PDB file of C-alpha atoms in Angstrom:
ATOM      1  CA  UNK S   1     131.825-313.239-167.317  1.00  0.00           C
ATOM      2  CA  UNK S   2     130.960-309.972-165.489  1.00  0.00           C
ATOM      3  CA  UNK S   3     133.952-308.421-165.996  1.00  0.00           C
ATOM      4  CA  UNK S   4     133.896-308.890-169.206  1.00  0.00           C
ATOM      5  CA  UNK S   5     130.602-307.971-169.717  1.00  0.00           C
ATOM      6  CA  UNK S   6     131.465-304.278-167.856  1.00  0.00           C
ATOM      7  CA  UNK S   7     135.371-304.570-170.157  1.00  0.00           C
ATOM      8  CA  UNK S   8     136.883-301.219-170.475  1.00  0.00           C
ATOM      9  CA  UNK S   9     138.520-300.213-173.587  1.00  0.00           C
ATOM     10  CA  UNK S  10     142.127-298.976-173.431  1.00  0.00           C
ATOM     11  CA  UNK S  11     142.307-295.576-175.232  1.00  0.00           C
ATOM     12  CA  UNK S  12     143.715-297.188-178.207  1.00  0.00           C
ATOM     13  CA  UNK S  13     141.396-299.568-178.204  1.00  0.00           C
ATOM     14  CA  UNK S  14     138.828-296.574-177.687  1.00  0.00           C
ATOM     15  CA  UNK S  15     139.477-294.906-180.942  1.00  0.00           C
ATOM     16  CA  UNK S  16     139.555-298.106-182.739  1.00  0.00           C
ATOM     17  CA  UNK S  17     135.849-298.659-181.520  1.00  0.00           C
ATOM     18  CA  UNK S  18     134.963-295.062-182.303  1.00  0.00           C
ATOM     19  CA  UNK S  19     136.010-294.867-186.148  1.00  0.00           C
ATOM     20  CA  UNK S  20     134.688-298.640-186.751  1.00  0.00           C
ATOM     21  CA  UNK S  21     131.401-297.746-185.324  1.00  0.00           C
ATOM     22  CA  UNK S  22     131.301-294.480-187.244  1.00  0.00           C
ATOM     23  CA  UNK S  23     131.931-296.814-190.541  1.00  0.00           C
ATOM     24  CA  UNK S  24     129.036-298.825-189.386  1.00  0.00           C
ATOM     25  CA  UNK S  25     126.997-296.051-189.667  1.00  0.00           C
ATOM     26  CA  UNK S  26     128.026-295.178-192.719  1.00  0.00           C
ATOM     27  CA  UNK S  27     127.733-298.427-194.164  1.00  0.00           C
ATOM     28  CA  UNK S  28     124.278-298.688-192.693  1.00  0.00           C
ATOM     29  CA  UNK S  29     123.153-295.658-194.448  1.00  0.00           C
ATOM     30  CA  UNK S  30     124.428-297.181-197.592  1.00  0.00           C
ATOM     31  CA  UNK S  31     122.153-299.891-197.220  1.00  0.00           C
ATOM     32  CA  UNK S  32     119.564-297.284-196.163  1.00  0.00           C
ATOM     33  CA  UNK S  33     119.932-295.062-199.261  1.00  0.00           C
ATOM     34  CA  UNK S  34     120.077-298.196-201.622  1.00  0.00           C
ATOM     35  CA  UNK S  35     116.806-300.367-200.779  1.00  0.00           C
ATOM     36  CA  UNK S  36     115.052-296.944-200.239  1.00  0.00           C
ATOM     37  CA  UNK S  37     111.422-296.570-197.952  1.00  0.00           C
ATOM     38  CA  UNK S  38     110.696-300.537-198.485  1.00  0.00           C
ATOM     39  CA  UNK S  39     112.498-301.261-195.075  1.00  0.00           C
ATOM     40  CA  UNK S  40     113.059-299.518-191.801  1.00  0.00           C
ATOM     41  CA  UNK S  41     116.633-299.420-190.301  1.00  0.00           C
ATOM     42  CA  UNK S  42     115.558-297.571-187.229  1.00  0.00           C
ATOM     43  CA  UNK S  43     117.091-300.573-184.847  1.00  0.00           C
ATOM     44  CA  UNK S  44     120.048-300.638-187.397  1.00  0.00           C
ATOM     45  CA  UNK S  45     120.937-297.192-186.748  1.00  0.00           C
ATOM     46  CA  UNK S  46     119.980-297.607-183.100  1.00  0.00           C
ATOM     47  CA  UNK S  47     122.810-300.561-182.568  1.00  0.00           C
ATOM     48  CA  UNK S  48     126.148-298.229-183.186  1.00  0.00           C
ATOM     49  CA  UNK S  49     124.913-295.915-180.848  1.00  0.00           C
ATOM     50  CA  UNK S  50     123.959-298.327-178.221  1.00  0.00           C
ATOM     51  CA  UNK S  51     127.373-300.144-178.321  1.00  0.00           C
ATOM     52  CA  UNK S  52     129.037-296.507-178.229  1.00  0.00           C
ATOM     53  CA  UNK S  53     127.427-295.706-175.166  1.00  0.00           C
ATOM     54  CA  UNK S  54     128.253-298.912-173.479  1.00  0.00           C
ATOM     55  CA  UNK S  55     131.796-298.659-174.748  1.00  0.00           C
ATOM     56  CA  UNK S  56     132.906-295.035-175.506  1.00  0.00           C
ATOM     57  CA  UNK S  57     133.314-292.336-173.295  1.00  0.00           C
ATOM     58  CA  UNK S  58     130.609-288.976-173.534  1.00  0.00           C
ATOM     59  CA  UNK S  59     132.258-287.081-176.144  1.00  0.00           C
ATOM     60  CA  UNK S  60     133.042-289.876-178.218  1.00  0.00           C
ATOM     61  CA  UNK S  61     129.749-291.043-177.741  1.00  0.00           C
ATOM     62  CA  UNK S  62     127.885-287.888-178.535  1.00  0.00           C
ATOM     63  CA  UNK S  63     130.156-287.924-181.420  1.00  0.00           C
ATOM     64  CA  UNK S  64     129.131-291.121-183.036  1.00  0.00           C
ATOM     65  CA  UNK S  65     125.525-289.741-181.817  1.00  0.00           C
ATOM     66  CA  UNK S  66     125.639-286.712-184.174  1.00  0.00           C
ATOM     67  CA  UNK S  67     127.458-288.607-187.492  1.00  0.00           C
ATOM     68  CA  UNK S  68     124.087-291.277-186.769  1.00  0.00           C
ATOM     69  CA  UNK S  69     121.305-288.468-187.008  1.00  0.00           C
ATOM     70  CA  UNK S  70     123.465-286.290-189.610  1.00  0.00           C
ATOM     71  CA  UNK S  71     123.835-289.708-191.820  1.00  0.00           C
ATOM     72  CA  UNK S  72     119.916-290.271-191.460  1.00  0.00           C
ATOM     73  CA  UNK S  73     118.603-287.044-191.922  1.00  0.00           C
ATOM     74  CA  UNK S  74     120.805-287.241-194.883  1.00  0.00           C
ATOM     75  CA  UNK S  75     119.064-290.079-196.312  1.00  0.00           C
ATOM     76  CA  UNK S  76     115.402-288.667-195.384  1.00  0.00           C
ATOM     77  CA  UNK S  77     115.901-285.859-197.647  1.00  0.00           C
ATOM     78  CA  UNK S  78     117.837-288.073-200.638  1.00  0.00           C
ATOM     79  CA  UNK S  79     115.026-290.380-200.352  1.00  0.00           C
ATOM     80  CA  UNK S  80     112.382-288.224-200.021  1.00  0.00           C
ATOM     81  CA  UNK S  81     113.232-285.553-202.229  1.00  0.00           C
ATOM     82  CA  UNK S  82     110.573-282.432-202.791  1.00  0.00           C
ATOM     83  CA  UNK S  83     108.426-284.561-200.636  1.00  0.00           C
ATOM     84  CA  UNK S  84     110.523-283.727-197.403  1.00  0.00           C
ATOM     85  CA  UNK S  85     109.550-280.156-196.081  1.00  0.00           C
ATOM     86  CA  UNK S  86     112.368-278.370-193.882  1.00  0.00           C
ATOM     87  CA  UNK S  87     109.960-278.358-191.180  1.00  0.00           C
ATOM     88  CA  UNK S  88     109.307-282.505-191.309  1.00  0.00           C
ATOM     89  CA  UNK S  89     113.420-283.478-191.295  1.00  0.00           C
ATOM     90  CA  UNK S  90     113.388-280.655-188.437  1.00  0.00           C
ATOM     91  CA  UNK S  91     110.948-282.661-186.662  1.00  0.00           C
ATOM     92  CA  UNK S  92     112.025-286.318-187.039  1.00  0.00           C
ATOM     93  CA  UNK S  93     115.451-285.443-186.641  1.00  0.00           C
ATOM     94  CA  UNK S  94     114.952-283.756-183.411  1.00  0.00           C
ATOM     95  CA  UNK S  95     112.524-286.511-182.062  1.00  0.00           C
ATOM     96  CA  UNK S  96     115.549-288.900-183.030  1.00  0.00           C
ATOM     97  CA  UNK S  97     117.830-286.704-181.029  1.00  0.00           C
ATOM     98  CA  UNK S  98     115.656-287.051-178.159  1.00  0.00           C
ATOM     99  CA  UNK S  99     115.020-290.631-178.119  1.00  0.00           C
ATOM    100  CA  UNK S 100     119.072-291.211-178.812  1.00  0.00           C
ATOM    101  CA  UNK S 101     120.406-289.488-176.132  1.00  0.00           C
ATOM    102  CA  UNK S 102     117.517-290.339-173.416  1.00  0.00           C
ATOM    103  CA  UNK S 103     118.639-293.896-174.416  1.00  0.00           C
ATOM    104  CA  UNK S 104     122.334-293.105-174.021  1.00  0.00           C
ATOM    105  CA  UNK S 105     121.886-291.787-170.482  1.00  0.00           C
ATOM    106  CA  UNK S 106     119.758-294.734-169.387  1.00  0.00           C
ATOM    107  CA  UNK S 107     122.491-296.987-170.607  1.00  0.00           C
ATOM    108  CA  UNK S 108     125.654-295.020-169.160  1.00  0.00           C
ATOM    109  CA  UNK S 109     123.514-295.079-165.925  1.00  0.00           C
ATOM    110  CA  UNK S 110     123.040-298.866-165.790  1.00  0.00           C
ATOM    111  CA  UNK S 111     126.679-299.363-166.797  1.00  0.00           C
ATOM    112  CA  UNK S 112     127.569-297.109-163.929  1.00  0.00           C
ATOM    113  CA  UNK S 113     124.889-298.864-161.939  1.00  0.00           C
ATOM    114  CA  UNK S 114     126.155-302.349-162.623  1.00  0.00           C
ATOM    115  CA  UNK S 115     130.057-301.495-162.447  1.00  0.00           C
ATOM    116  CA  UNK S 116     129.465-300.134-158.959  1.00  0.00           C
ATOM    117  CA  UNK S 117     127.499-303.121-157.797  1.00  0.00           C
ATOM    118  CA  UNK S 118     130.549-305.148-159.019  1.00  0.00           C
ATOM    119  CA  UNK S 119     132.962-303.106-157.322  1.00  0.00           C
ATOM    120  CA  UNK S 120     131.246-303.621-153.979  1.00  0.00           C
ATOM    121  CA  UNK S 121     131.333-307.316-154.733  1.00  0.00           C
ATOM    122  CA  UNK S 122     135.012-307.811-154.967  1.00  0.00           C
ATOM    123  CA  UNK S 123     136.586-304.781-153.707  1.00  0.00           C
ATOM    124  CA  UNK S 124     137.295-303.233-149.774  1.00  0.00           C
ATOM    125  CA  UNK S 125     135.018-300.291-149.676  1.00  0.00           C
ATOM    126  CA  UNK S 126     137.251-298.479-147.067  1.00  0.00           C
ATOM    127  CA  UNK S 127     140.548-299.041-149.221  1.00  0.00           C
ATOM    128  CA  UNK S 128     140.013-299.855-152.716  1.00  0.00           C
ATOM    129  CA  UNK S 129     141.912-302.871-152.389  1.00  0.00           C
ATOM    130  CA  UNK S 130     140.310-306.375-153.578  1.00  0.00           C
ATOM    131  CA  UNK S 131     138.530-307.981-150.808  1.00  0.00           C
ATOM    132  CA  UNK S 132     139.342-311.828-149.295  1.00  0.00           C
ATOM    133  CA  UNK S 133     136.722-313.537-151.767  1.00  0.00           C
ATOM    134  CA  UNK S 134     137.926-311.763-154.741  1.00  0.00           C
ATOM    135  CA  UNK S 135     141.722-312.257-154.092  1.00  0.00           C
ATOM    136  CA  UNK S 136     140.896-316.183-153.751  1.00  0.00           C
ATOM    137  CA  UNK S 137     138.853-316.045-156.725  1.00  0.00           C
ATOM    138  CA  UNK S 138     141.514-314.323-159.093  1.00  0.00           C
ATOM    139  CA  UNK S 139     143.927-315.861-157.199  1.00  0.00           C
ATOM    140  CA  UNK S 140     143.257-319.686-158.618  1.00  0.00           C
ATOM    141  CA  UNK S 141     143.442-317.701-162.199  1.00  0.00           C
ATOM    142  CA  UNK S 142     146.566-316.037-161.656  1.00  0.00           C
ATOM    143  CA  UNK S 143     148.299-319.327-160.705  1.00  0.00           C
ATOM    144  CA  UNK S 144     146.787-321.384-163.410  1.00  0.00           C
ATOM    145  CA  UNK S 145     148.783-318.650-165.402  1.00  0.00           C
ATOM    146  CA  UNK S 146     151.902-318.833-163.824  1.00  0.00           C
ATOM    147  CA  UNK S 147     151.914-322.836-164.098  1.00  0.00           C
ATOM    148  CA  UNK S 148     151.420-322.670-167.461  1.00  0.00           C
ATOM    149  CA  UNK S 149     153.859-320.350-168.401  1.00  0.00           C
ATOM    150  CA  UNK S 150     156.475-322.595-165.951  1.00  0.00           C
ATOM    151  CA  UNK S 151     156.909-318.559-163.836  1.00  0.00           C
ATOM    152  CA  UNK S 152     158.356-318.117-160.257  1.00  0.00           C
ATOM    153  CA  UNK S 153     156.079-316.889-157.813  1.00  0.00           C
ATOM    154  CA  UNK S 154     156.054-314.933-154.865  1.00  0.00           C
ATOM    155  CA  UNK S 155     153.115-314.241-151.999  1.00  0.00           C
ATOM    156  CA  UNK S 156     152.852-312.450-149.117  1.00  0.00           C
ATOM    157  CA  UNK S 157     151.411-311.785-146.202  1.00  0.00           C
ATOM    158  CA  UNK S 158     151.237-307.942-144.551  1.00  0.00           C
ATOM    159  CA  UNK S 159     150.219-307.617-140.751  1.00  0.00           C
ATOM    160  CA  UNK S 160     150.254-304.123-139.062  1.00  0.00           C
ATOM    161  CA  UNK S 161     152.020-304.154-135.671  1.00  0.00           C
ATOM    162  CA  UNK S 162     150.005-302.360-132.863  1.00  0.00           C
ATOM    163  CA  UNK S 163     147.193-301.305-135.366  1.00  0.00           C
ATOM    164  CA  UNK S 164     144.641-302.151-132.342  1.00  0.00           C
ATOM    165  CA  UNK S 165     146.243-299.047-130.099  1.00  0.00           C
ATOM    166  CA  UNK S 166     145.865-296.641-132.687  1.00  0.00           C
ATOM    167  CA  UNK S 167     142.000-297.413-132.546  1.00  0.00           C
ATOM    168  CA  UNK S 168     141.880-297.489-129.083  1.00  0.00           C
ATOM    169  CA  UNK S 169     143.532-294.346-128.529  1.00  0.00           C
ATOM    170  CA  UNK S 170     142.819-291.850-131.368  1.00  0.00           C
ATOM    171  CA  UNK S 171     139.616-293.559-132.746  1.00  0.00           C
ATOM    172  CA  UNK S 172     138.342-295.823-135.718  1.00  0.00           C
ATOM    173  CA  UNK S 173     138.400-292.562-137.786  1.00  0.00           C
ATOM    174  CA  UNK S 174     142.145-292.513-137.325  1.00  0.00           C
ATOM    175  CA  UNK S 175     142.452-296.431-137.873  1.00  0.00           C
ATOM    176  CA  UNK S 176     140.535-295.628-141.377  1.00  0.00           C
ATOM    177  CA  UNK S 177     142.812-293.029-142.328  1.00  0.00           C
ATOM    178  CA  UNK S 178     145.668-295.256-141.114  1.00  0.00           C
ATOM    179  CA  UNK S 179     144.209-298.012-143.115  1.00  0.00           C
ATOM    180  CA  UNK S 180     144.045-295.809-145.914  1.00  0.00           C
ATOM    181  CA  UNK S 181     147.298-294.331-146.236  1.00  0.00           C
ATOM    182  CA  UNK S 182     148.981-298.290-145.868  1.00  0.00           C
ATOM    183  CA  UNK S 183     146.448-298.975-148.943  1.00  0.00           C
ATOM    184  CA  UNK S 184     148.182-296.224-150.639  1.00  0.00           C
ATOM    185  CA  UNK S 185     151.642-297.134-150.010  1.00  0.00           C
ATOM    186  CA  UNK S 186     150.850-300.296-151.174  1.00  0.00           C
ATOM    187  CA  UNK S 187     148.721-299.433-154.456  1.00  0.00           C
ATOM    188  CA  UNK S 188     151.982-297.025-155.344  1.00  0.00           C
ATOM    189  CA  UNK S 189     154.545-300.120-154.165  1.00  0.00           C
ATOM    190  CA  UNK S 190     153.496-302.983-156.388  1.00  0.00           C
ATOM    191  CA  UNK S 191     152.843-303.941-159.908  1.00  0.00           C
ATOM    192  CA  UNK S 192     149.741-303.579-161.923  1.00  0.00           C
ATOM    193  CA  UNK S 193     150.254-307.483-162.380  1.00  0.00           C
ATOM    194  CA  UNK S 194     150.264-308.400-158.487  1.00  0.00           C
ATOM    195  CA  UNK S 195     146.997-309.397-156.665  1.00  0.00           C
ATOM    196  CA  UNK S 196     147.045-307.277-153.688  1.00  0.00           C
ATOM    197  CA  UNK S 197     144.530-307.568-151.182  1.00  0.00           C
ATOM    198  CA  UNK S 198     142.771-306.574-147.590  1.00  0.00           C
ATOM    199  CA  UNK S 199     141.860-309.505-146.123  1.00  0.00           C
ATOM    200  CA  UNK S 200     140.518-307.906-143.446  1.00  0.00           C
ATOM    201  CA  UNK S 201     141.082-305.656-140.432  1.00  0.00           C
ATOM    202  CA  UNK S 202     144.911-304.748-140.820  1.00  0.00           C
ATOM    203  CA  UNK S 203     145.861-308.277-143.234  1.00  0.00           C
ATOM    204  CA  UNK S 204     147.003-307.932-145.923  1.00  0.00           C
ATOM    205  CA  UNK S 205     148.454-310.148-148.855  1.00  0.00           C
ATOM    206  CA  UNK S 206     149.641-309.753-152.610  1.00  0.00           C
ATOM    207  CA  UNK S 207     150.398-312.614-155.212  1.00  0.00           C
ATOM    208  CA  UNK S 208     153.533-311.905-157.117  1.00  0.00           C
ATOM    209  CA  UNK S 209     153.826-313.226-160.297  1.00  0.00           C
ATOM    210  CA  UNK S 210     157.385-313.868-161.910  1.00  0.00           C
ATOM    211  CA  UNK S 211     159.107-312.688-159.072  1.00  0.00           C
ATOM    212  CA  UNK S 212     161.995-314.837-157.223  1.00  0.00           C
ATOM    213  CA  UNK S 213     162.970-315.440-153.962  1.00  0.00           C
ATOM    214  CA  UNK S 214     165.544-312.079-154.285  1.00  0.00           C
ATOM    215  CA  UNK S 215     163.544-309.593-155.721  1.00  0.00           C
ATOM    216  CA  UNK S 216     160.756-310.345-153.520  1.00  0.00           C
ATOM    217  CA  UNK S 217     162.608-310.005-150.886  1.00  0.00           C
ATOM    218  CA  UNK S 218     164.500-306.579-151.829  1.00  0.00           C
ATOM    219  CA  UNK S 219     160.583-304.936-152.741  1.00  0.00           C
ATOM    220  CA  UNK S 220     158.998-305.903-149.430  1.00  0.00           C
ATOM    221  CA  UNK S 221     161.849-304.456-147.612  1.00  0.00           C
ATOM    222  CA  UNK S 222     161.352-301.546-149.552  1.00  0.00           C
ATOM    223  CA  UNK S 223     157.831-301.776-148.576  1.00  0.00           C
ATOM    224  CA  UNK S 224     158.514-301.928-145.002  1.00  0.00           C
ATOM    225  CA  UNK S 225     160.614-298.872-145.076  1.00  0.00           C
ATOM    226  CA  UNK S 226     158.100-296.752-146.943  1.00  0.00           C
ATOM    227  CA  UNK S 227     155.477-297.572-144.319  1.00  0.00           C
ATOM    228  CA  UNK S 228     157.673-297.152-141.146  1.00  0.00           C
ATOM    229  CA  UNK S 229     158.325-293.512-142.887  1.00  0.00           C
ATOM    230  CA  UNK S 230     154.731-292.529-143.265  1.00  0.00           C
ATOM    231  CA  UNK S 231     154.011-294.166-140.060  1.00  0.00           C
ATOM    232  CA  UNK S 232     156.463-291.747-137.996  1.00  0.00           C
ATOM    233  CA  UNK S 233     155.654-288.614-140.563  1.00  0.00           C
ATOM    234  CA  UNK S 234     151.942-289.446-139.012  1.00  0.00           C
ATOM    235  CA  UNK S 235     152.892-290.221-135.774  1.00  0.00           C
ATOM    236  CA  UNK S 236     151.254-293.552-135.235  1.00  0.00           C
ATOM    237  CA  UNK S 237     153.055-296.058-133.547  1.00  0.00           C
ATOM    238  CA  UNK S 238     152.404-298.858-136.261  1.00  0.00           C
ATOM    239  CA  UNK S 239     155.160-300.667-138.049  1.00  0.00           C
ATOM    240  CA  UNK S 240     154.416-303.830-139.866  1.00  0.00           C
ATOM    241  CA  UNK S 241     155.539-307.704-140.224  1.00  0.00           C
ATOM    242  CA  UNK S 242     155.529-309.371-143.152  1.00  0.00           C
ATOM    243  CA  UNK S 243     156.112-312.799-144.320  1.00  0.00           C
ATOM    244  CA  UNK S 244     156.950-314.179-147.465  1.00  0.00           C
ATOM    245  CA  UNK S 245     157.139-317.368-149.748  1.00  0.00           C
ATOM    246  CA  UNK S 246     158.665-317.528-152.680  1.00  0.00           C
ATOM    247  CA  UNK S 247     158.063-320.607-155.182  1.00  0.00           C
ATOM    248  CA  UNK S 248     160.052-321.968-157.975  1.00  0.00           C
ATOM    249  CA  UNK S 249     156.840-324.151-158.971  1.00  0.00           C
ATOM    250  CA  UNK S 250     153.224-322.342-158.383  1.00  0.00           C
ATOM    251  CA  UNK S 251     151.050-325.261-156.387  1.00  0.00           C
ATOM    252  CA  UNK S 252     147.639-326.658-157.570  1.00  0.00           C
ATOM    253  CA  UNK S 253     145.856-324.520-154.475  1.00  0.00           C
ATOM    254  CA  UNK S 254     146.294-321.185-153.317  1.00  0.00           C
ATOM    255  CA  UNK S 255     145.737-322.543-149.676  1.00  0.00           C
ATOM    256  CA  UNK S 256     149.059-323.980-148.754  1.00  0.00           C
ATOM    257  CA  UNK S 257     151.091-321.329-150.138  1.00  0.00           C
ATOM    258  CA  UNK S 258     149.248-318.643-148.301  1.00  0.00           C
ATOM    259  CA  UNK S 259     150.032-321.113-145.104  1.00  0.00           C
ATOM    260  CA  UNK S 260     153.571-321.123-146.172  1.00  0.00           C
ATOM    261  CA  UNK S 261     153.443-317.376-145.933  1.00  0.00           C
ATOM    262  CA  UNK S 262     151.334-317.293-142.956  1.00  0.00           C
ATOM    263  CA  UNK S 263     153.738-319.117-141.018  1.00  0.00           C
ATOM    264  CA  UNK S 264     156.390-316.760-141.970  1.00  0.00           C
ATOM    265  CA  UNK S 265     154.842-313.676-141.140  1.00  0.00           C
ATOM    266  CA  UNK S 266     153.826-315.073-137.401  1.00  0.00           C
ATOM    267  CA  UNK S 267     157.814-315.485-137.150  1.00  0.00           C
ATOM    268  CA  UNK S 268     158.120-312.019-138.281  1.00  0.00           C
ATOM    269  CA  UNK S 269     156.391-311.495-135.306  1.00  0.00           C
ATOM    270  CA  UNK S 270     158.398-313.255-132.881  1.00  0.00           C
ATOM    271  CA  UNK S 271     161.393-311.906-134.128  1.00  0.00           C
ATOM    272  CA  UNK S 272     160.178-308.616-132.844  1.00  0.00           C
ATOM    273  CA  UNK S 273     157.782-307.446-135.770  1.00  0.00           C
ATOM    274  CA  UNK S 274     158.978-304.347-138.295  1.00  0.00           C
ATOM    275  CA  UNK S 275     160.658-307.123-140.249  1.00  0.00           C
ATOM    276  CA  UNK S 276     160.551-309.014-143.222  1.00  0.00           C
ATOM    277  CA  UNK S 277     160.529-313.014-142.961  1.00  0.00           C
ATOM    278  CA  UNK S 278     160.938-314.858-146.651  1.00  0.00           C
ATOM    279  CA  UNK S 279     160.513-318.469-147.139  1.00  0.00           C
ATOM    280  CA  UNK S 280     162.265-319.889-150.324  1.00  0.00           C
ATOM    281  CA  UNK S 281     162.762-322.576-152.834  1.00  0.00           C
ATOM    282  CA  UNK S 282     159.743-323.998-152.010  1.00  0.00           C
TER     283      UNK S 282
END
């Protein structure tokens, strides 16, 4: 519900919002014009531009802002006629102005305000990535999706090998940066679609939806490599294990197929880490 609340047009989407709420306006001062001084349409006018600031982006905002005031002022001196001075639609119009655009700060800063709060709730504040509770939580959606559409699925799960002498010997501000730059790698490695995840200190574990046994395999080995590189560009001594499951059938809970992954990464391990361990047609 939050996220939807806090939902983020695409720029498409954007311009749609931006010309229908501009015809709004419009329409509203229609309705304005046509019943005349008998009613007030000061919320009416108010609602476009509250929905643009909550939606839109600054310029578009001020834009729909402007067309609002223009629109009324309009209408004051239609309706009014030799009754409305210069001086009096100067006046109103710029006490409008004022009260708009106070209004549409408050509300970017509570959107701002309420988006960063959810952030923090669901995403690692040292990488970016989602956090454990969120990647559960999205998790169970993802594979409610997958089982319905009758998808493949692949998970993983990331370890980083010697991670713990890297913070021993060059500091936690190194580990950070270390963390950082695997974050990175990963971010730029998988699909927008894929549930990646820190699940904390150097775990780390992505949901992969569509993707068979073979492909997974062939991107986490890809993976690998592009961390070993930027591991020995950096000079840490950090490789990492990973282990794999890949599904034919998604299961009802996200638990045993992380387990399933689990397992294999621990035998990533054994087999002398800086390897890649897939479990398949499970």
């Amino acid at each position: 519900m939050h996220d939807k609340f806090l939902w983020k047009p695409s720029p498409a989407s954007r311009l749609l919002l931006t010309f229908g709420l501009i015809a709004l306006i419009d329409l509203i001062a229609y309705l304005h014009f046509i019943t005349g001084f008998a009613y007030e349409f000061n919320v009416f006018y108010a609602l476009p531009v509250l929905a643009a600031s909550w939606l839109l982006g600054d310029i578009a905002c001020v834009i729909v802002a402007i067309i609002c005031l223009a629109d009324w002022a309009f209408n004051d001196i239609k309706l009014a006629g030799a009754q409305s001075g210069l001086k009096a639609i100067i006046f109103n119009t710029a006490t409008r102005a004022f009260t708009i655009f106070f209004v549409i700060v408050l509300m970017k800063k509570l959107r701002r305000a309420l988006q960063h709060e959810w952030d923090a709730s669901r995403k690692d504040q040292l990488t970016g990535l989602y956090n454990r509770r969120y990647f559960y939580e999205i998790g169970l959606e993802v594979l409610e999706i997958i089982r319905r559409q009758s998808l493949p699925v692949s998970i993983a799960f990331m370890d980083l090998d010697h991670f713990k002498e890297v913070n021993d010997s060059l500091g936690h501000s190194a580990g950070d940066a270390l963390l950082q730059a695997v974050s990175k790698i990963m971010q730029a490695h998988f699909r927008a679609e894929d549930v990646l995840a820190r699940l904390g200190g150097d775990e780390f574990a992505v949901i992969m939806p569509g993707i068979k046994a073979e492909d997974a395999m062939a991107r986490l080995e890809t993976l690998r490599g592009s961390i070993l590189a930027t591991m020995r560009e950096r000079h840490w001594p950090v490789t990492v294990s990973i282990g794999a499951a890949a599904f034919v059938t998604a299961k009802n809970s996200l638990d045993p197929m992380l387990a399933v992954a689990d397992e294999a990464m621990y035998e990533a391990k054994r087999a002398g880490r800086d390897t890649v361990v897939l479990r398949s047609s499970l």
